[in-house]
Protein backbone atom coordinates (compact mmCIF):
# COMPACT_ATOMS: atom_id res chain seq x y z
CA UNK A 1 0.00 0.00 0.00
CA UNK A 2 1.42 3.39 -0.94
CA UNK A 3 -0.44 6.55 -0.04
CA UNK A 4 1.98 8.82 -1.94
CA UNK A 5 -0.39 8.74 -4.92
CA UNK A 6 -3.08 10.80 -3.21
CA UNK A 7 -1.96 14.42 -3.57
CA UNK A 8 -4.08 15.25 -6.62
CA UNK A 9 -7.16 13.27 -5.67
CA UNK A 10 -7.83 14.00 -2.00
CA UNK A 11 -10.67 16.31 -3.01
CA UNK A 12 -12.07 13.93 -5.63
CA UNK A 13 -15.69 13.19 -6.25
CA UNK A 14 -16.88 9.60 -6.32
CA UNK A 15 -17.17 9.86 -10.11
CA UNK A 16 -13.57 11.05 -10.45
CA UNK A 17 -12.30 8.37 -8.10
CA UNK A 18 -14.11 5.69 -10.12
CA UNK A 19 -12.62 7.04 -13.36
CA UNK A 20 -9.14 6.85 -11.83
CA UNK A 21 -9.84 3.37 -10.49
CA UNK A 22 -10.96 2.19 -13.93
CA UNK A 23 -7.92 3.76 -15.63
CA UNK A 24 -5.63 2.14 -13.09
CA UNK A 25 -7.16 -1.26 -13.74
CA UNK A 26 -6.91 -0.82 -17.52
CA UNK A 27 -3.22 0.09 -17.14
CA UNK A 28 -2.52 -2.96 -14.98
CA UNK A 29 -4.49 -5.21 -17.32
CA UNK A 30 -2.34 -3.95 -20.21
CA UNK A 31 0.65 -5.41 -18.38
CA UNK A 32 -0.84 -8.72 -17.19
CA UNK A 33 -3.31 -9.74 -19.91
CA UNK A 34 -0.69 -10.64 -22.57
CA UNK A 35 1.27 -12.82 -20.13
CA UNK A 36 1.49 -16.58 -20.37
CA UNK A 37 0.70 -18.87 -17.46
CA UNK A 38 4.45 -19.37 -16.97
CA UNK A 39 5.03 -15.61 -16.79
CA UNK A 40 2.19 -15.20 -14.30
CA UNK A 41 3.24 -18.06 -12.01
CA UNK A 42 7.05 -18.15 -12.07
CA UNK A 43 8.45 -16.61 -8.89
CA UNK A 44 10.96 -13.79 -9.15
CA UNK A 45 14.34 -15.40 -8.33
CA UNK A 46 15.25 -12.47 -6.08
CA UNK A 47 11.98 -11.02 -4.73
CA UNK A 48 10.32 -14.49 -4.64
CA UNK A 49 6.84 -13.29 -5.63
CA UNK A 50 5.28 -14.23 -8.95
CA UNK A 51 2.97 -11.89 -10.85
CA UNK A 52 0.13 -14.07 -9.51
CA UNK A 53 1.34 -13.32 -5.97
CA UNK A 54 1.19 -9.59 -6.67
CA UNK A 55 -2.40 -9.96 -7.89
CA UNK A 56 -3.40 -11.84 -4.73
CA UNK A 57 -1.71 -9.18 -2.60
CA UNK A 58 -3.57 -6.38 -4.40
CA UNK A 59 -6.85 -8.24 -3.96
CA UNK A 60 -6.31 -8.75 -0.23
CA UNK A 61 -5.75 -5.04 0.42
CA UNK A 62 -8.68 -4.03 -1.80
CA UNK A 63 -10.89 -6.46 0.12
CA UNK A 64 -9.88 -4.77 3.35
CA UNK A 65 -11.03 -1.42 2.04
CA UNK A 66 -14.28 -2.87 0.72
CA UNK A 67 -15.06 -4.25 4.17
CA UNK A 68 -14.10 -0.93 5.77
CA UNK A 69 -16.47 1.00 3.49
CA UNK A 70 -19.27 -1.43 4.34
CA UNK A 71 -18.45 -0.94 8.04
CA UNK A 72 -17.53 -4.59 8.34
CA UNK A 73 -14.38 -5.77 10.14
CA UNK A 74 -11.51 -4.94 7.81
CA UNK A 75 -8.83 -7.40 8.84
CA UNK A 76 -10.93 -10.58 8.83
CA UNK A 77 -11.89 -9.68 5.24
CA UNK A 78 -8.16 -9.71 4.53
CA UNK A 79 -7.62 -13.10 6.14
CA UNK A 80 -6.30 -12.18 9.59
CA UNK A 81 -7.93 -11.32 12.88
CA UNK A 82 -7.67 -7.84 14.40
CA UNK A 83 -5.22 -8.93 17.11
CA UNK A 84 -2.85 -10.43 14.53
CA UNK A 85 -3.09 -7.32 12.36
CA UNK A 86 -2.31 -5.04 15.27
CA UNK A 87 0.56 -7.20 16.54
CA UNK A 88 2.40 -7.19 13.22
CA UNK A 89 4.02 -4.62 10.96
CA UNK A 90 2.87 -4.24 7.37
CA UNK A 91 5.75 -6.32 5.96
CA UNK A 92 4.86 -9.16 8.33
CA UNK A 93 1.20 -8.94 7.32
CA UNK A 94 2.16 -8.95 3.66
CA UNK A 95 4.23 -12.08 4.25
CA UNK A 96 1.25 -13.75 5.94
CA UNK A 97 -0.98 -12.83 3.01
CA UNK A 98 1.65 -14.13 0.58
CA UNK A 99 1.81 -17.47 2.40
CA UNK A 100 -2.01 -17.72 2.49
CA UNK A 101 -2.31 -17.33 -1.28
CA UNK A 102 0.95 -18.47 -2.91
CA UNK A 103 -0.22 -22.02 -3.56
CA UNK A 104 -3.62 -21.07 -4.96
CA UNK A 105 -4.14 -21.93 -8.63
CA UNK A 106 -3.76 -19.10 -11.12
CA UNK A 107 -7.43 -19.21 -12.13
CA UNK A 108 -8.54 -18.79 -8.52
CA UNK A 109 -6.21 -15.86 -7.97
CA UNK A 110 -7.33 -14.16 -11.19
CA UNK A 111 -10.98 -14.57 -10.12
CA UNK A 112 -10.12 -13.32 -6.60
CA UNK A 113 -8.40 -10.26 -8.06
CA UNK A 114 -11.22 -9.53 -10.51
CA UNK A 115 -13.86 -9.87 -7.79
CA UNK A 116 -11.93 -7.64 -5.39
CA UNK A 117 -11.86 -4.92 -8.04
CA UNK A 118 -15.59 -5.21 -8.71
CA UNK A 119 -16.30 -5.16 -4.98
CA UNK A 120 -14.23 -2.07 -4.17
CA UNK A 121 -15.70 -0.31 -7.19
CA UNK A 122 -19.25 -1.09 -6.03
CA UNK A 123 -18.47 -0.04 -2.45
CA UNK A 124 -17.08 3.32 -3.60
CA UNK A 125 -19.98 3.83 -6.03
CA UNK A 126 -22.38 3.46 -3.08
CA UNK A 127 -20.76 6.44 -1.32
CA UNK A 128 -21.53 10.09 -1.78
CA UNK A 129 -18.82 12.67 -2.41
CA UNK A 130 -18.76 13.78 1.23
CA UNK A 131 -18.05 10.22 2.36
CA UNK A 132 -14.67 10.33 0.60
CA UNK A 133 -13.63 13.09 3.01
CA UNK A 134 -14.67 11.19 6.13
CA UNK A 135 -11.96 9.62 8.25
CA UNK A 136 -11.08 6.01 8.95
CA UNK A 137 -12.86 5.96 12.31
CA UNK A 138 -16.13 7.05 10.69
CA UNK A 139 -16.15 3.72 8.84
CA UNK A 140 -14.49 1.64 11.57
CA UNK A 141 -15.53 3.22 14.90
CA UNK A 142 -14.85 0.06 16.92
CA UNK A 143 -11.36 -0.58 15.58
CA UNK A 144 -8.74 0.39 18.12
CA UNK A 145 -6.02 2.72 16.98
CA UNK A 146 -5.65 6.36 16.26
CA UNK A 147 -7.36 8.31 13.54
CA UNK A 148 -5.04 10.99 12.20
CA UNK A 149 -7.78 12.79 10.29
CA UNK A 150 -6.69 11.60 6.85
CA UNK A 151 -9.66 11.40 4.47
CA UNK A 152 -10.63 7.85 3.57
CA UNK A 153 -10.00 8.63 -0.10
CA UNK A 154 -6.26 8.56 0.65
CA UNK A 155 -6.57 5.02 1.99
CA UNK A 156 -8.71 4.06 -1.00
CA UNK A 157 -6.10 5.29 -3.47
CA UNK A 158 -3.35 3.47 -1.58
CA UNK A 159 -5.31 0.23 -1.68
CA UNK A 160 -6.57 0.38 -5.26
CA UNK A 161 -5.18 2.20 -8.30
CA UNK A 162 -2.27 3.72 -6.36
CA UNK A 163 -1.41 0.23 -5.20
CA UNK A 164 -1.59 -1.02 -8.81
CA UNK A 165 0.84 1.75 -9.81
CA UNK A 166 3.15 0.82 -6.94
CA UNK A 167 3.28 -2.85 -7.94
CA UNK A 168 3.55 -2.42 -11.71
CA UNK A 169 7.33 -1.71 -11.70
CA UNK A 170 7.86 -4.73 -9.43
CA UNK A 171 5.79 -6.88 -11.77
CA UNK A 172 7.85 -5.62 -14.72
CA UNK A 173 11.07 -6.35 -12.82
CA UNK A 174 9.85 -9.89 -12.12
CA UNK A 175 9.10 -10.38 -15.82
CA UNK A 176 12.56 -9.11 -16.71
CA UNK A 177 14.22 -11.49 -14.25
CA UNK A 178 12.30 -14.60 -15.25
CA UNK A 179 12.87 -13.94 -18.95
mmCIF file of C-alpha atoms in Angstrom:
data_model
loop_
_atom_site.group_PDB
_atom_site.id
_atom_site.type_symbol
_atom_site.label_atom_id
_atom_site.label_comp_id
_atom_site.label_asym_id
_atom_site.label_seq_id
_atom_site.Cartn_x
_atom_site.Cartn_y
_atom_site.Cartn_z
ATOM 1 C CA UNK A 1 0.000 0.000 0.000
ATOM 2 C CA UNK A 2 1.419 3.393 -0.941
ATOM 3 C CA UNK A 3 -0.436 6.548 -0.035
ATOM 4 C CA UNK A 4 1.978 8.820 -1.944
ATOM 5 C CA UNK A 5 -0.388 8.736 -4.915
ATOM 6 C CA UNK A 6 -3.084 10.800 -3.206
ATOM 7 C CA UNK A 7 -1.964 14.418 -3.574
ATOM 8 C CA UNK A 8 -4.078 15.248 -6.620
ATOM 9 C CA UNK A 9 -7.163 13.266 -5.667
ATOM 10 C CA UNK A 10 -7.834 14.003 -2.000
ATOM 11 C CA UNK A 11 -10.670 16.313 -3.007
ATOM 12 C CA UNK A 12 -12.066 13.933 -5.634
ATOM 13 C CA UNK A 13 -15.692 13.190 -6.246
ATOM 14 C CA UNK A 14 -16.884 9.604 -6.324
ATOM 15 C CA UNK A 15 -17.172 9.857 -10.113
ATOM 16 C CA UNK A 16 -13.572 11.049 -10.454
ATOM 17 C CA UNK A 17 -12.302 8.369 -8.095
ATOM 18 C CA UNK A 18 -14.108 5.690 -10.121
ATOM 19 C CA UNK A 19 -12.619 7.045 -13.361
ATOM 20 C CA UNK A 20 -9.136 6.853 -11.829
ATOM 21 C CA UNK A 21 -9.843 3.369 -10.491
ATOM 22 C CA UNK A 22 -10.958 2.186 -13.926
ATOM 23 C CA UNK A 23 -7.923 3.764 -15.628
ATOM 24 C CA UNK A 24 -5.629 2.136 -13.092
ATOM 25 C CA UNK A 25 -7.157 -1.257 -13.738
ATOM 26 C CA UNK A 26 -6.909 -0.819 -17.518
ATOM 27 C CA UNK A 27 -3.217 0.090 -17.140
ATOM 28 C CA UNK A 28 -2.520 -2.959 -14.976
ATOM 29 C CA UNK A 29 -4.488 -5.211 -17.322
ATOM 30 C CA UNK A 30 -2.345 -3.949 -20.213
ATOM 31 C CA UNK A 31 0.654 -5.414 -18.380
ATOM 32 C CA UNK A 32 -0.838 -8.715 -17.194
ATOM 33 C CA UNK A 33 -3.306 -9.739 -19.906
ATOM 34 C CA UNK A 34 -0.689 -10.636 -22.568
ATOM 35 C CA UNK A 35 1.265 -12.816 -20.133
ATOM 36 C CA UNK A 36 1.489 -16.578 -20.367
ATOM 37 C CA UNK A 37 0.704 -18.870 -17.458
ATOM 38 C CA UNK A 38 4.447 -19.369 -16.972
ATOM 39 C CA UNK A 39 5.034 -15.613 -16.786
ATOM 40 C CA UNK A 40 2.191 -15.204 -14.302
ATOM 41 C CA UNK A 41 3.236 -18.055 -12.015
ATOM 42 C CA UNK A 42 7.047 -18.147 -12.070
ATOM 43 C CA UNK A 43 8.454 -16.607 -8.889
ATOM 44 C CA UNK A 44 10.962 -13.794 -9.148
ATOM 45 C CA UNK A 45 14.344 -15.401 -8.325
ATOM 46 C CA UNK A 46 15.249 -12.466 -6.076
ATOM 47 C CA UNK A 47 11.978 -11.024 -4.730
ATOM 48 C CA UNK A 48 10.320 -14.494 -4.642
ATOM 49 C CA UNK A 49 6.838 -13.288 -5.632
ATOM 50 C CA UNK A 50 5.285 -14.228 -8.948
ATOM 51 C CA UNK A 51 2.968 -11.886 -10.845
ATOM 52 C CA UNK A 52 0.134 -14.065 -9.512
ATOM 53 C CA UNK A 53 1.335 -13.319 -5.970
ATOM 54 C CA UNK A 54 1.189 -9.589 -6.669
ATOM 55 C CA UNK A 55 -2.403 -9.957 -7.892
ATOM 56 C CA UNK A 56 -3.400 -11.841 -4.735
ATOM 57 C CA UNK A 57 -1.713 -9.178 -2.600
ATOM 58 C CA UNK A 58 -3.566 -6.383 -4.403
ATOM 59 C CA UNK A 59 -6.851 -8.244 -3.957
ATOM 60 C CA UNK A 60 -6.309 -8.749 -0.228
ATOM 61 C CA UNK A 61 -5.749 -5.042 0.424
ATOM 62 C CA UNK A 62 -8.678 -4.029 -1.796
ATOM 63 C CA UNK A 63 -10.892 -6.455 0.125
ATOM 64 C CA UNK A 64 -9.877 -4.773 3.349
ATOM 65 C CA UNK A 65 -11.031 -1.415 2.038
ATOM 66 C CA UNK A 66 -14.278 -2.867 0.717
ATOM 67 C CA UNK A 67 -15.056 -4.250 4.170
ATOM 68 C CA UNK A 68 -14.100 -0.934 5.768
ATOM 69 C CA UNK A 69 -16.470 0.999 3.493
ATOM 70 C CA UNK A 70 -19.267 -1.431 4.344
ATOM 71 C CA UNK A 71 -18.452 -0.943 8.038
ATOM 72 C CA UNK A 72 -17.530 -4.590 8.344
ATOM 73 C CA UNK A 73 -14.384 -5.774 10.139
ATOM 74 C CA UNK A 74 -11.507 -4.937 7.813
ATOM 75 C CA UNK A 75 -8.831 -7.399 8.841
ATOM 76 C CA UNK A 76 -10.932 -10.582 8.830
ATOM 77 C CA UNK A 77 -11.891 -9.676 5.241
ATOM 78 C CA UNK A 78 -8.160 -9.714 4.530
ATOM 79 C CA UNK A 79 -7.617 -13.100 6.139
ATOM 80 C CA UNK A 80 -6.304 -12.183 9.593
ATOM 81 C CA UNK A 81 -7.928 -11.317 12.884
ATOM 82 C CA UNK A 82 -7.672 -7.838 14.396
ATOM 83 C CA UNK A 83 -5.223 -8.926 17.114
ATOM 84 C CA UNK A 84 -2.854 -10.426 14.534
ATOM 85 C CA UNK A 85 -3.092 -7.325 12.359
ATOM 86 C CA UNK A 86 -2.308 -5.040 15.274
ATOM 87 C CA UNK A 87 0.557 -7.203 16.544
ATOM 88 C CA UNK A 88 2.403 -7.189 13.220
ATOM 89 C CA UNK A 89 4.022 -4.621 10.964
ATOM 90 C CA UNK A 90 2.870 -4.235 7.371
ATOM 91 C CA UNK A 91 5.748 -6.322 5.964
ATOM 92 C CA UNK A 92 4.861 -9.158 8.330
ATOM 93 C CA UNK A 93 1.202 -8.943 7.324
ATOM 94 C CA UNK A 94 2.161 -8.953 3.664
ATOM 95 C CA UNK A 95 4.231 -12.079 4.252
ATOM 96 C CA UNK A 96 1.250 -13.746 5.943
ATOM 97 C CA UNK A 97 -0.980 -12.833 3.005
ATOM 98 C CA UNK A 98 1.645 -14.133 0.578
ATOM 99 C CA UNK A 99 1.807 -17.471 2.405
ATOM 100 C CA UNK A 100 -2.005 -17.716 2.488
ATOM 101 C CA UNK A 101 -2.313 -17.329 -1.280
ATOM 102 C CA UNK A 102 0.952 -18.468 -2.910
ATOM 103 C CA UNK A 103 -0.224 -22.020 -3.562
ATOM 104 C CA UNK A 104 -3.624 -21.074 -4.961
ATOM 105 C CA UNK A 105 -4.140 -21.932 -8.632
ATOM 106 C CA UNK A 106 -3.765 -19.104 -11.119
ATOM 107 C CA UNK A 107 -7.434 -19.208 -12.128
ATOM 108 C CA UNK A 108 -8.545 -18.791 -8.523
ATOM 109 C CA UNK A 109 -6.209 -15.862 -7.971
ATOM 110 C CA UNK A 110 -7.331 -14.165 -11.187
ATOM 111 C CA UNK A 111 -10.977 -14.574 -10.121
ATOM 112 C CA UNK A 112 -10.121 -13.321 -6.603
ATOM 113 C CA UNK A 113 -8.399 -10.258 -8.061
ATOM 114 C CA UNK A 114 -11.219 -9.531 -10.508
ATOM 115 C CA UNK A 115 -13.861 -9.870 -7.788
ATOM 116 C CA UNK A 116 -11.929 -7.640 -5.393
ATOM 117 C CA UNK A 117 -11.860 -4.922 -8.043
ATOM 118 C CA UNK A 118 -15.588 -5.215 -8.714
ATOM 119 C CA UNK A 119 -16.300 -5.157 -4.982
ATOM 120 C CA UNK A 120 -14.232 -2.074 -4.169
ATOM 121 C CA UNK A 121 -15.698 -0.309 -7.187
ATOM 122 C CA UNK A 122 -19.248 -1.088 -6.031
ATOM 123 C CA UNK A 123 -18.471 -0.042 -2.452
ATOM 124 C CA UNK A 124 -17.082 3.320 -3.600
ATOM 125 C CA UNK A 125 -19.977 3.831 -6.028
ATOM 126 C CA UNK A 126 -22.383 3.456 -3.082
ATOM 127 C CA UNK A 127 -20.764 6.444 -1.320
ATOM 128 C CA UNK A 128 -21.530 10.088 -1.783
ATOM 129 C CA UNK A 129 -18.822 12.673 -2.409
ATOM 130 C CA UNK A 130 -18.763 13.782 1.231
ATOM 131 C CA UNK A 131 -18.045 10.222 2.359
ATOM 132 C CA UNK A 132 -14.673 10.325 0.598
ATOM 133 C CA UNK A 133 -13.630 13.088 3.007
ATOM 134 C CA UNK A 134 -14.666 11.191 6.129
ATOM 135 C CA UNK A 135 -11.957 9.622 8.247
ATOM 136 C CA UNK A 136 -11.080 6.009 8.946
ATOM 137 C CA UNK A 137 -12.857 5.963 12.310
ATOM 138 C CA UNK A 138 -16.126 7.048 10.689
ATOM 139 C CA UNK A 139 -16.151 3.723 8.839
ATOM 140 C CA UNK A 140 -14.486 1.635 11.574
ATOM 141 C CA UNK A 141 -15.532 3.217 14.895
ATOM 142 C CA UNK A 142 -14.847 0.064 16.919
ATOM 143 C CA UNK A 143 -11.363 -0.581 15.578
ATOM 144 C CA UNK A 144 -8.736 0.386 18.124
ATOM 145 C CA UNK A 145 -6.023 2.724 16.980
ATOM 146 C CA UNK A 146 -5.652 6.359 16.262
ATOM 147 C CA UNK A 147 -7.359 8.306 13.540
ATOM 148 C CA UNK A 148 -5.036 10.988 12.196
ATOM 149 C CA UNK A 149 -7.780 12.794 10.290
ATOM 150 C CA UNK A 150 -6.691 11.604 6.847
ATOM 151 C CA UNK A 151 -9.660 11.401 4.466
ATOM 152 C CA UNK A 152 -10.629 7.845 3.566
ATOM 153 C CA UNK A 153 -10.004 8.633 -0.103
ATOM 154 C CA UNK A 154 -6.261 8.560 0.653
ATOM 155 C CA UNK A 155 -6.569 5.015 1.987
ATOM 156 C CA UNK A 156 -8.708 4.064 -0.997
ATOM 157 C CA UNK A 157 -6.097 5.286 -3.469
ATOM 158 C CA UNK A 158 -3.351 3.472 -1.580
ATOM 159 C CA UNK A 159 -5.308 0.228 -1.683
ATOM 160 C CA UNK A 160 -6.567 0.384 -5.263
ATOM 161 C CA UNK A 161 -5.183 2.201 -8.298
ATOM 162 C CA UNK A 162 -2.274 3.718 -6.362
ATOM 163 C CA UNK A 163 -1.413 0.228 -5.198
ATOM 164 C CA UNK A 164 -1.586 -1.017 -8.805
ATOM 165 C CA UNK A 165 0.844 1.751 -9.805
ATOM 166 C CA UNK A 166 3.151 0.824 -6.943
ATOM 167 C CA UNK A 167 3.285 -2.853 -7.941
ATOM 168 C CA UNK A 168 3.554 -2.416 -11.715
ATOM 169 C CA UNK A 169 7.329 -1.712 -11.699
ATOM 170 C CA UNK A 170 7.861 -4.726 -9.426
ATOM 171 C CA UNK A 171 5.794 -6.882 -11.773
ATOM 172 C CA UNK A 172 7.846 -5.619 -14.717
ATOM 173 C CA UNK A 173 11.069 -6.354 -12.818
ATOM 174 C CA UNK A 174 9.852 -9.890 -12.118
ATOM 175 C CA UNK A 175 9.096 -10.382 -15.818
ATOM 176 C CA UNK A 176 12.562 -9.105 -16.711
ATOM 177 C CA UNK A 177 14.223 -11.486 -14.249
ATOM 178 C CA UNK A 178 12.300 -14.599 -15.251
ATOM 179 C CA UNK A 179 12.868 -13.937 -18.951
#
